[in-house]
Amino acid sequence: MAKILIVEDNGSNMKLMEYLLRAFGHTALTARDGEAGLTAALEHRPELVLMDLHMPTMDGFESCRRMREHDILRAMPIVAVTASAMVGDRDLILARGFDGYIAKPITPETFVQQVEQFIPAGREGVQ
């Protein structure tokens, strides 16, 4: 199973995502803002990052940009998990460096399947 970093400032959203990922055997790491997310990604080198966009201290766009500056993180998939669901938001999110997009509120029944689509082949279980 994969090591997945959740970067989310809403405690309820974080707990739900963490619970669902762990229930399916994944290791879930957490950070409350983009700055802490960047630090955690550099320290733990997860297979995947799930990133909220609107957070205090450093938003998801800036955190994603900074992660992409590091050679060891450049190929790591970063998926936006956000309530930004207006027409064109998905294209904007992908154009700003994200590998994918999952809309909030998440659907617990399908969330882990959506996330698993972004885990790089051959990276599952790499700790």
Short mmCIF file of C-alpha atoms in Angstrom, two decimals:
data_model
loop_
_atom_site.label_atom_id
_atom_site.label_comp_id
_atom_site.label_asym_id
_atom_site.label_seq_id
_atom_site.Cartn_x
_atom_site.Cartn_y
_atom_site.Cartn_z
CA MET A 1 0.00 0.00 0.00
CA ALA A 2 1.08 3.60 -0.47
CA LYS A 3 2.32 6.33 1.84
CA ILE A 4 0.00 9.30 1.22
CA LEU A 5 0.37 12.82 2.62
CA ILE A 6 -2.84 14.75 3.30
CA VAL A 7 -2.39 18.54 3.44
CA GLU A 8 -5.65 19.95 4.78
CA ASP A 9 -6.52 22.67 7.29
CA ASN A 10 -10.07 21.45 8.05
CA GLY A 11 -9.86 18.90 10.85
CA SER A 12 -13.07 17.06 9.90
CA ASN A 13 -12.03 16.69 6.26
CA MET A 14 -8.56 15.52 7.28
CA LYS A 15 -9.88 12.92 9.73
CA LEU A 16 -12.29 11.51 7.14
CA MET A 17 -9.64 11.22 4.43
CA GLU A 18 -7.13 9.76 6.90
CA TYR A 19 -9.68 7.21 8.16
CA LEU A 20 -10.67 6.09 4.66
CA LEU A 21 -7.09 5.72 3.43
CA ARG A 22 -6.03 3.74 6.51
CA ALA A 23 -9.13 1.53 6.24
CA PHE A 24 -7.85 0.48 2.80
CA GLY A 25 -4.35 -0.23 4.10
CA HIS A 26 -2.56 2.97 3.12
CA THR A 27 -0.24 4.90 5.41
CA ALA A 28 -1.71 8.38 5.91
CA LEU A 29 0.51 11.28 6.93
CA THR A 30 -1.01 14.68 7.71
CA ALA A 31 -0.12 18.37 7.63
CA ARG A 32 -2.33 21.36 8.48
CA ASP A 33 -1.00 23.88 5.94
CA GLY A 34 1.15 24.17 2.84
CA GLU A 35 4.35 24.97 4.74
CA ALA A 36 3.97 21.92 6.98
CA GLY A 37 3.04 19.90 3.90
CA LEU A 38 6.24 20.87 2.13
CA THR A 39 8.30 19.95 5.20
CA ALA A 40 6.50 16.60 5.56
CA ALA A 41 6.92 15.79 1.87
CA LEU A 42 10.66 16.44 2.03
CA GLU A 43 11.03 14.40 5.22
CA HIS A 44 8.79 11.43 4.40
CA ARG A 45 8.81 11.37 0.57
CA PRO A 46 5.27 10.01 0.11
CA GLU A 47 4.09 8.30 -3.05
CA LEU A 48 1.23 10.81 -3.35
CA VAL A 49 0.10 14.14 -1.88
CA LEU A 50 -3.55 15.15 -1.46
CA MET A 51 -3.61 18.95 -1.19
CA ASP A 52 -6.30 21.39 -0.21
CA LEU A 53 -5.95 24.67 -2.09
CA HIS A 54 -7.21 27.25 0.42
CA MET A 55 -5.16 27.11 3.62
CA PRO A 56 -3.52 29.61 5.96
CA THR A 57 0.24 30.29 5.99
CA MET A 58 0.86 28.84 2.50
CA ASP A 59 -1.91 27.86 0.11
CA GLY A 60 -1.94 24.68 -1.94
CA PHE A 61 -0.83 26.38 -5.16
CA GLU A 62 2.32 27.77 -3.54
CA SER A 63 3.05 24.52 -1.71
CA CYS A 64 2.71 22.57 -4.97
CA ARG A 65 5.00 25.04 -6.75
CA ARG A 66 7.64 24.71 -4.04
CA MET A 67 7.43 20.91 -4.02
CA ARG A 68 8.07 20.91 -7.77
CA GLU A 69 11.30 22.88 -7.17
CA HIS A 70 12.85 19.90 -5.34
CA ASP A 71 14.34 17.15 -7.49
CA ILE A 72 13.32 14.45 -5.01
CA LEU A 73 9.66 15.59 -5.13
CA ARG A 74 9.32 16.66 -8.75
CA ALA A 75 7.84 13.37 -10.01
CA MET A 76 5.60 12.84 -6.96
CA PRO A 77 1.91 13.16 -7.91
CA ILE A 78 0.08 16.01 -6.20
CA VAL A 79 -3.71 15.93 -6.35
CA ALA A 80 -5.89 18.90 -5.41
CA VAL A 81 -8.78 18.03 -3.11
CA THR A 82 -10.90 21.15 -3.17
CA ALA A 83 -14.35 22.68 -3.19
CA SER A 84 -13.30 24.86 -6.14
CA ALA A 85 -15.65 23.32 -8.67
CA MET A 86 -16.53 26.15 -11.01
CA VAL A 87 -16.27 25.74 -14.76
CA GLY A 88 -12.59 26.04 -15.67
CA ASP A 89 -11.25 25.38 -12.15
CA ARG A 90 -10.03 21.90 -13.04
CA ASP A 91 -8.06 23.20 -16.03
CA LEU A 92 -6.56 26.00 -13.93
CA ILE A 93 -5.55 23.56 -11.19
CA LEU A 94 -3.87 21.21 -13.67
CA ALA A 95 -2.13 24.13 -15.40
CA ARG A 96 -0.65 25.22 -12.05
CA GLY A 97 1.22 21.96 -11.49
CA PHE A 98 -1.27 19.53 -10.02
CA ASP A 99 -1.58 16.02 -11.45
CA GLY A 100 -5.26 15.65 -10.69
CA TYR A 101 -8.34 16.98 -8.98
CA ILE A 102 -10.87 15.51 -6.55
CA ALA A 103 -13.90 17.63 -5.71
CA LYS A 104 -15.13 18.28 -2.17
CA PRO A 105 -17.18 17.24 -0.49
CA ILE A 106 -15.56 13.87 -1.03
CA THR A 107 -17.73 10.81 -1.51
CA PRO A 108 -16.57 8.25 1.07
CA GLU A 109 -17.72 5.30 -1.05
CA THR A 110 -15.49 6.25 -4.00
CA PHE A 111 -12.75 8.44 -2.48
CA VAL A 112 -10.07 5.77 -2.06
CA GLN A 113 -10.63 4.46 -5.61
CA GLN A 114 -10.22 8.01 -6.92
CA VAL A 115 -7.01 8.47 -4.93
CA GLU A 116 -5.53 5.12 -5.96
CA GLN A 117 -5.69 6.13 -9.63
CA PHE A 118 -2.89 8.61 -8.93
CA ILE A 119 -0.48 6.26 -7.14
CA PRO A 120 2.42 5.67 -9.54
CA ALA A 121 2.65 2.10 -10.84
CA GLY A 122 5.32 0.18 -9.00
CA ARG A 123 5.38 2.69 -6.12
CA GLU A 124 2.74 1.02 -3.97
CA GLY A 125 4.27 -0.11 -0.72
CA VAL A 126 7.55 1.77 -1.18
CA GLN A 127 8.30 3.09 2.29
#
